[in-house]
CSV table of C-alpha atoms in Angstrom, one decimal:
chain,number,residue,atom,x,y,z
F,26,UNK,CA,-0.3,-0.3,-0.1
F,27,UNK,CA,2.8,2.3,0.8
F,28,UNK,CA,4.3,1.8,-2.6
F,29,UNK,CA,1.2,2.6,-4.5
F,30,UNK,CA,0.8,5.9,-2.2
F,31,UNK,CA,4.1,6.5,-2.6
F,32,UNK,CA,3.7,6.0,-6.8
F,33,UNK,CA,0.6,7.7,-6.8
F,34,UNK,CA,2.7,11.1,-5.1
F,35,UNK,CA,5.3,10.8,-7.0
F,36,UNK,CA,2.9,10.8,-10.0
F,37,UNK,CA,0.6,13.8,-9.0
F,38,UNK,CA,4.0,15.7,-8.2
F,39,UNK,CA,4.9,15.0,-12.4
F,40,UNK,CA,1.9,15.6,-13.3
F,41,UNK,CA,1.6,19.3,-11.9
F,42,UNK,CA,4.7,19.8,-14.6
F,43,UNK,CA,2.5,18.3,-17.3
F,44,UNK,CA,-0.3,20.5,-16.7
F,45,UNK,CA,2.5,23.7,-17.0
F,46,UNK,CA,3.7,22.4,-20.3
F,47,UNK,CA,0.0,21.9,-21.4
F,48,UNK,CA,-1.8,24.5,-20.7
F,49,UNK,CA,0.4,27.4,-22.6
F,50,UNK,CA,0.5,25.1,-25.5
F,51,UNK,CA,-3.8,24.5,-25.4
F,52,UNK,CA,-4.3,28.7,-25.1
F,53,UNK,CA,-2.5,28.7,-28.5
F,54,UNK,CA,-4.5,26.6,-29.9
F,55,UNK,CA,-7.3,28.3,-28.6
F,56,UNK,CA,-6.0,31.9,-29.4
F,57,UNK,CA,-3.9,31.2,-33.2
F,58,UNK,CA,-5.7,28.3,-34.2
F,59,UNK,CA,-2.1,26.5,-34.6
F,60,UNK,CA,-1.2,23.3,-33.7
F,61,UNK,CA,2.6,23.3,-32.4
F,62,UNK,CA,4.2,20.2,-33.5
F,63,UNK,CA,6.9,22.4,-31.9
F,64,UNK,CA,6.3,22.7,-28.8
F,65,UNK,CA,8.4,19.7,-27.1
F,66,UNK,CA,11.7,20.9,-29.2
F,67,UNK,CA,10.7,24.4,-26.7
F,68,UNK,CA,10.9,22.0,-23.7
F,69,UNK,CA,13.7,20.4,-24.7
F,70,UNK,CA,16.0,24.1,-26.4
F,71,UNK,CA,15.1,24.7,-22.9
F,72,UNK,CA,16.5,22.5,-20.8
F,73,UNK,CA,19.8,23.1,-23.0
F,74,UNK,CA,20.3,26.4,-22.3
F,75,UNK,CA,19.4,26.2,-18.4
F,76,UNK,CA,22.3,23.4,-18.6
F,77,UNK,CA,25.1,26.2,-19.8
F,78,UNK,CA,23.8,29.2,-18.6
F,79,UNK,CA,24.3,26.9,-15.3
F,80,UNK,CA,27.7,25.9,-16.3
F,81,UNK,CA,28.6,29.3,-17.7
F,82,UNK,CA,27.6,31.2,-14.2
F,83,UNK,CA,26.8,29.4,-11.4
F,84,UNK,CA,24.0,30.3,-10.7
F,85,UNK,CA,21.4,28.1,-8.9
F,86,UNK,CA,19.0,26.6,-12.4
F,87,UNK,CA,15.2,27.8,-10.4
F,88,UNK,CA,16.8,30.9,-9.8
F,89,UNK,CA,17.8,31.3,-14.5
F,90,UNK,CA,14.3,30.7,-14.5
F,91,UNK,CA,13.4,33.7,-15.0
F,92,UNK,CA,16.2,35.0,-17.3
F,93,UNK,CA,15.1,31.4,-19.9
F,94,UNK,CA,11.3,33.1,-19.7
F,95,UNK,CA,12.4,36.6,-20.6
F,96,UNK,CA,14.8,34.8,-23.8
F,97,UNK,CA,12.0,32.0,-24.8
F,98,UNK,CA,9.2,34.3,-24.9
F,99,UNK,CA,11.5,36.7,-26.5
F,100,UNK,CA,12.1,34.3,-28.5
F,101,UNK,CA,8.2,33.4,-29.1
F,102,UNK,CA,7.2,36.6,-30.2
F,103,UNK,CA,9.3,37.3,-33.1
F,104,UNK,CA,7.7,33.8,-34.5
F,105,UNK,CA,4.5,34.3,-34.1
F,106,UNK,CA,3.8,36.9,-37.1
F,107,UNK,CA,5.6,34.4,-39.4
F,108,UNK,CA,3.2,31.7,-38.2
F,109,UNK,CA,0.1,34.1,-38.1
F,110,UNK,CA,1.1,34.9,-41.7
F,111,UNK,CA,1.3,30.8,-42.4
F,112,UNK,CA,-1.6,31.0,-40.7
F,113,UNK,CA,-4.5,33.5,-42.8
F,114,UNK,CA,-3.0,33.2,-45.8
F,115,UNK,CA,-5.1,33.0,-48.9
F,116,UNK,CA,-3.1,29.7,-50.5
F,117,UNK,CA,-5.3,26.4,-50.3
F,118,UNK,CA,-5.7,25.2,-46.7
F,119,UNK,CA,-3.5,27.3,-44.0
F,120,UNK,CA,-4.8,25.0,-41.2
F,121,UNK,CA,-2.5,22.5,-42.7
F,122,UNK,CA,0.4,25.0,-44.3
F,123,UNK,CA,0.9,25.6,-40.9
F,124,UNK,CA,0.9,22.6,-39.4
F,125,UNK,CA,4.0,22.1,-41.6
F,126,UNK,CA,5.5,25.1,-40.6
F,127,UNK,CA,5.7,24.4,-36.6
F,128,UNK,CA,7.2,21.0,-37.7
F,129,UNK,CA,9.1,22.0,-40.2
F,130,UNK,CA,10.4,23.9,-37.5
F,131,UNK,CA,10.6,21.8,-34.6
F,132,UNK,CA,12.7,19.6,-37.8
F,133,UNK,CA,14.7,23.1,-37.2
F,134,UNK,CA,14.8,22.9,-33.9
F,135,UNK,CA,16.2,19.1,-32.9
F,136,UNK,CA,18.5,19.3,-36.2
F,137,UNK,CA,20.3,22.5,-34.3
F,138,UNK,CA,20.9,21.1,-31.8
F,139,UNK,CA,22.2,17.6,-32.8
F,140,UNK,CA,24.6,19.2,-34.3
F,141,UNK,CA,25.6,22.4,-32.3
F,142,UNK,CA,25.3,20.0,-29.2
F,143,UNK,CA,25.1,16.1,-30.4
F,144,UNK,CA,23.8,13.0,-29.2
F,145,UNK,CA,25.5,13.6,-25.7
F,146,UNK,CA,23.2,13.3,-22.4
F,147,UNK,CA,23.5,16.9,-20.2
F,148,UNK,CA,21.8,17.2,-16.4
F,149,UNK,CA,21.8,19.8,-14.8
F,150,UNK,CA,22.1,19.3,-11.0
F,151,UNK,CA,20.6,21.9,-8.1
F,152,UNK,CA,20.9,23.0,-4.6
F,153,UNK,CA,17.6,20.5,-3.9
F,154,UNK,CA,18.8,18.1,-5.7
F,155,UNK,CA,19.9,16.1,-2.6
F,156,UNK,CA,17.0,17.5,-0.3
F,157,UNK,CA,13.7,14.1,0.8
F,158,UNK,CA,11.0,15.0,2.2
F,159,UNK,CA,9.3,12.6,4.3
F,160,UNK,CA,5.6,11.8,6.0
F,161,UNK,CA,3.7,9.3,6.2
F,162,UNK,CA,6.0,6.5,5.2
F,163,UNK,CA,6.7,7.9,2.0
F,164,UNK,CA,9.4,10.0,0.9
F,165,UNK,CA,9.3,12.8,-1.8
F,166,UNK,CA,12.2,14.1,-3.6
F,167,UNK,CA,12.9,18.0,-3.1
F,168,UNK,CA,13.8,19.0,-6.4
F,169,UNK,CA,10.3,17.9,-7.6
F,170,UNK,CA,8.5,18.9,-4.6
F,171,UNK,CA,9.8,22.9,-5.6
F,172,UNK,CA,8.9,22.0,-9.4
F,173,UNK,CA,5.6,21.0,-9.1
F,174,UNK,CA,5.5,23.8,-6.6
F,175,UNK,CA,6.9,26.6,-8.9
F,176,UNK,CA,4.9,24.9,-11.5
F,177,UNK,CA,1.6,25.7,-9.6
F,178,UNK,CA,2.2,28.7,-9.2
F,179,UNK,CA,2.9,29.4,-13.2
F,180,UNK,CA,-0.2,28.3,-13.8
F,181,UNK,CA,-2.1,30.2,-11.1
F,182,UNK,CA,-0.4,33.6,-12.8
F,183,UNK,CA,-1.1,32.0,-15.7
F,184,UNK,CA,-4.6,31.6,-14.6
F,185,UNK,CA,-4.1,34.8,-13.2
F,186,UNK,CA,-3.5,37.0,-15.9
F,187,UNK,CA,-5.8,35.6,-18.7
F,188,UNK,CA,-9.2,35.6,-15.9
F,189,UNK,CA,-8.9,38.0,-13.9
F,190,UNK,CA,-6.6,41.3,-16.5
F,191,UNK,CA,-7.9,43.6,-18.7
F,192,UNK,CA,-5.5,41.4,-21.4
F,193,UNK,CA,-6.6,38.5,-20.5
F,194,UNK,CA,-10.7,39.5,-21.8
F,195,UNK,CA,-8.5,40.8,-24.8
F,196,UNK,CA,-7.4,37.1,-25.3
F,197,UNK,CA,-10.5,35.3,-24.6
F,198,UNK,CA,-12.3,37.3,-27.2
F,199,UNK,CA,-9.6,36.5,-30.1
F,200,UNK,CA,-10.3,33.3,-28.8
F,201,UNK,CA,-14.3,33.2,-28.9
F,202,UNK,CA,-14.1,35.1,-32.5
F,203,UNK,CA,-10.9,37.2,-33.9
F,204,UNK,CA,-13.5,38.8,-36.6
F,205,UNK,CA,-15.8,40.8,-33.8
F,206,UNK,CA,-12.7,40.9,-31.0
F,207,UNK,CA,-10.9,43.5,-34.2
F,208,UNK,CA,-14.2,45.3,-34.6
F,209,UNK,CA,-13.8,46.1,-30.6
F,210,UNK,CA,-11.3,47.7,-30.6
F,211,UNK,CA,-8.7,44.4,-29.6
F,212,UNK,CA,-6.0,43.8,-31.6
F,213,UNK,CA,-5.8,40.9,-32.2
F,214,UNK,CA,-2.3,39.9,-34.1
F,215,UNK,CA,-0.4,42.2,-30.9
F,216,UNK,CA,-2.8,39.5,-28.5
F,217,UNK,CA,-1.7,36.6,-30.5
F,218,UNK,CA,2.0,37.4,-31.0
F,219,UNK,CA,2.0,37.9,-26.9
F,220,UNK,CA,0.5,35.2,-26.5
F,221,UNK,CA,2.7,32.5,-28.3
F,222,UNK,CA,5.6,34.6,-26.0
F,223,UNK,CA,3.8,33.5,-23.0
F,224,UNK,CA,3.5,30.0,-24.2
F,225,UNK,CA,7.4,29.8,-25.5
F,226,UNK,CA,8.3,31.3,-22.0
F,227,UNK,CA,6.3,28.5,-19.8
F,228,UNK,CA,7.5,26.0,-21.8
F,229,UNK,CA,11.6,26.9,-21.4
F,230,UNK,CA,11.0,27.5,-18.3
F,231,UNK,CA,9.7,23.6,-17.9
F,232,UNK,CA,11.8,22.4,-19.8
F,233,UNK,CA,14.6,23.7,-17.4
F,234,UNK,CA,13.1,22.2,-14.8
F,235,UNK,CA,12.5,18.8,-16.6
F,236,UNK,CA,16.6,19.0,-17.5
F,237,UNK,CA,16.5,19.4,-13.2
F,238,UNK,CA,14.5,16.1,-12.3
F,239,UNK,CA,15.4,13.8,-15.8
F,240,UNK,CA,18.3,15.4,-18.3
F,241,UNK,CA,17.9,16.1,-21.7
F,242,UNK,CA,19.1,15.7,-25.5
F,243,UNK,CA,18.2,16.7,-28.6
F,244,UNK,CA,16.3,13.3,-29.3
F,245,UNK,CA,13.7,14.1,-26.1
F,246,UNK,CA,11.8,16.8,-27.5
F,247,UNK,CA,9.1,14.5,-28.9
F,248,UNK,CA,8.0,12.5,-26.0
F,249,UNK,CA,7.8,16.0,-24.6
F,250,UNK,CA,5.1,16.8,-27.7
F,251,UNK,CA,3.5,13.5,-27.0
F,252,UNK,CA,2.8,14.0,-23.6
F,253,UNK,CA,1.7,18.3,-24.4
F,254,UNK,CA,-0.8,16.1,-27.0
F,255,UNK,CA,-2.1,13.7,-24.8
F,256,UNK,CA,-2.5,16.3,-22.1
F,257,UNK,CA,-4.6,18.8,-24.8
F,258,UNK,CA,-7.0,16.3,-26.3
F,259,UNK,CA,-7.5,13.9,-23.4
F,260,UNK,CA,-8.4,17.6,-22.0
F,261,UNK,CA,-10.3,19.2,-25.6
F,262,UNK,CA,-8.9,20.8,-27.5
F,263,UNK,CA,-9.8,24.5,-26.5
F,264,UNK,CA,-10.7,24.0,-22.2
F,265,UNK,CA,-8.2,25.6,-19.9
F,266,UNK,CA,-9.7,23.8,-17.3
F,267,UNK,CA,-9.5,20.5,-18.9
F,268,UNK,CA,-5.7,20.8,-19.1
F,269,UNK,CA,-5.8,20.7,-14.8
F,270,UNK,CA,-7.2,17.5,-15.2
F,271,UNK,CA,-5.8,15.3,-18.2
F,272,UNK,CA,-2.5,17.2,-17.3
F,273,UNK,CA,-2.7,15.0,-13.3
F,274,UNK,CA,-4.4,11.3,-15.3
F,275,UNK,CA,-1.0,11.2,-17.9
F,276,UNK,CA,1.5,12.2,-14.4
F,277,UNK,CA,-0.6,9.4,-12.6
F,278,UNK,CA,-0.8,7.0,-15.4
F,279,UNK,CA,2.7,6.7,-16.1
F,280,UNK,CA,4.1,6.3,-12.5
F,281,UNK,CA,1.6,3.6,-12.3
F,282,UNK,CA,2.8,2.4,-15.4
F,283,UNK,CA,6.2,2.7,-14.7
F,284,UNK,CA,6.5,0.9,-11.5
F,285,UNK,CA,3.5,-2.1,-12.2
F,286,UNK,CA,3.9,-2.7,-15.7
F,287,UNK,CA,7.5,-2.1,-17.7
F,288,UNK,CA,8.6,1.3,-18.3
F,289,UNK,CA,9.5,1.0,-21.5
F,290,UNK,CA,5.5,0.1,-22.1
F,291,UNK,CA,4.3,3.8,-20.2
F,292,UNK,CA,3.6,5.1,-24.7
F,293,UNK,CA,2.0,1.4,-25.1
F,294,UNK,CA,-0.6,2.6,-22.1
F,295,UNK,CA,-1.0,6.1,-22.7
F,296,UNK,CA,-2.0,6.2,-25.6
F,297,UNK,CA,-4.2,3.4,-24.9
F,298,UNK,CA,-5.9,5.1,-22.5
F,299,UNK,CA,-6.5,7.9,-24.6
F,300,UNK,CA,-7.8,6.3,-27.8
F,301,UNK,CA,-10.4,4.3,-25.4
F,302,UNK,CA,-11.6,7.8,-23.2
F,303,UNK,CA,-11.7,9.5,-26.9
F,304,UNK,CA,-14.2,6.9,-27.4
F,305,UNK,CA,-16.3,7.6,-24.1
F,306,UNK,CA,-15.4,11.4,-24.0
F,307,UNK,CA,-14.4,12.3,-27.6
F,308,UNK,CA,-14.9,15.6,-26.8
F,309,UNK,CA,-12.4,15.4,-23.7
F,310,UNK,CA,-13.0,15.1,-19.9
F,311,UNK,CA,-14.2,18.8,-20.0
F,312,UNK,CA,-16.3,18.3,-22.9
F,313,UNK,CA,-15.7,21.2,-24.0
F,314,UNK,CA,-13.6,20.2,-27.2
F,315,UNK,CA,-13.8,22.0,-30.1
F,316,UNK,CA,-16.3,19.8,-32.6
């Protein structure tokens, strides 16, 4: 029983990071109408940038997270107009063209990382690496608890921005109907660029935390892309609230599979559950997926 509780606790801690990973991805989809295939590569690059900043400065990676957010947010803000240009082009099937565009971005990120840093694995050390919290017969790694707390704080700020500010009101208006938002005087292009910047910044920070908990290689981006898709699809495409549930479901499911089945079968079990869920709940757990 203790092992089961320990596994559930580990899964919930991991699920918090998946929520942080997927919430920006879901918002970018809702506002830009773009499924970003590069989401996992943003995580991978976040891990590498965090690693090199830690090596060059010697500063604890947790203290480097704001710098990573600014760096990735700036990159996202510059990239967003290109994505919007493809998405709103008058060429045939712009929704498919933008899928190919983001897929190309993902390939460039992965290829650039392989060229620059090779296949070698990098790991980040933090001052919390050796700490363990004991209680109720279970042990929680201090690093995972801190990463979980940081992810929840980031998601909380994300929700405050979205539901308690005028900018958040503009974001929700754009997500609901771009033409109406434009008629109300909202600069749709600027709002879209800022949303993509927030998404890229948040995802980059998650990459640093993932590299601190596990490690980072240029090949790891695909894994996080698949997990982001799992969370967003299970939640219901466009549902921000559903991401909270689906992220924790993924974390617990992954932990249970690794302990009671096999770590090598994680993808098989995770996506079997996803397909079964889509059959039972085709609009996602929150029943708000777009038709």
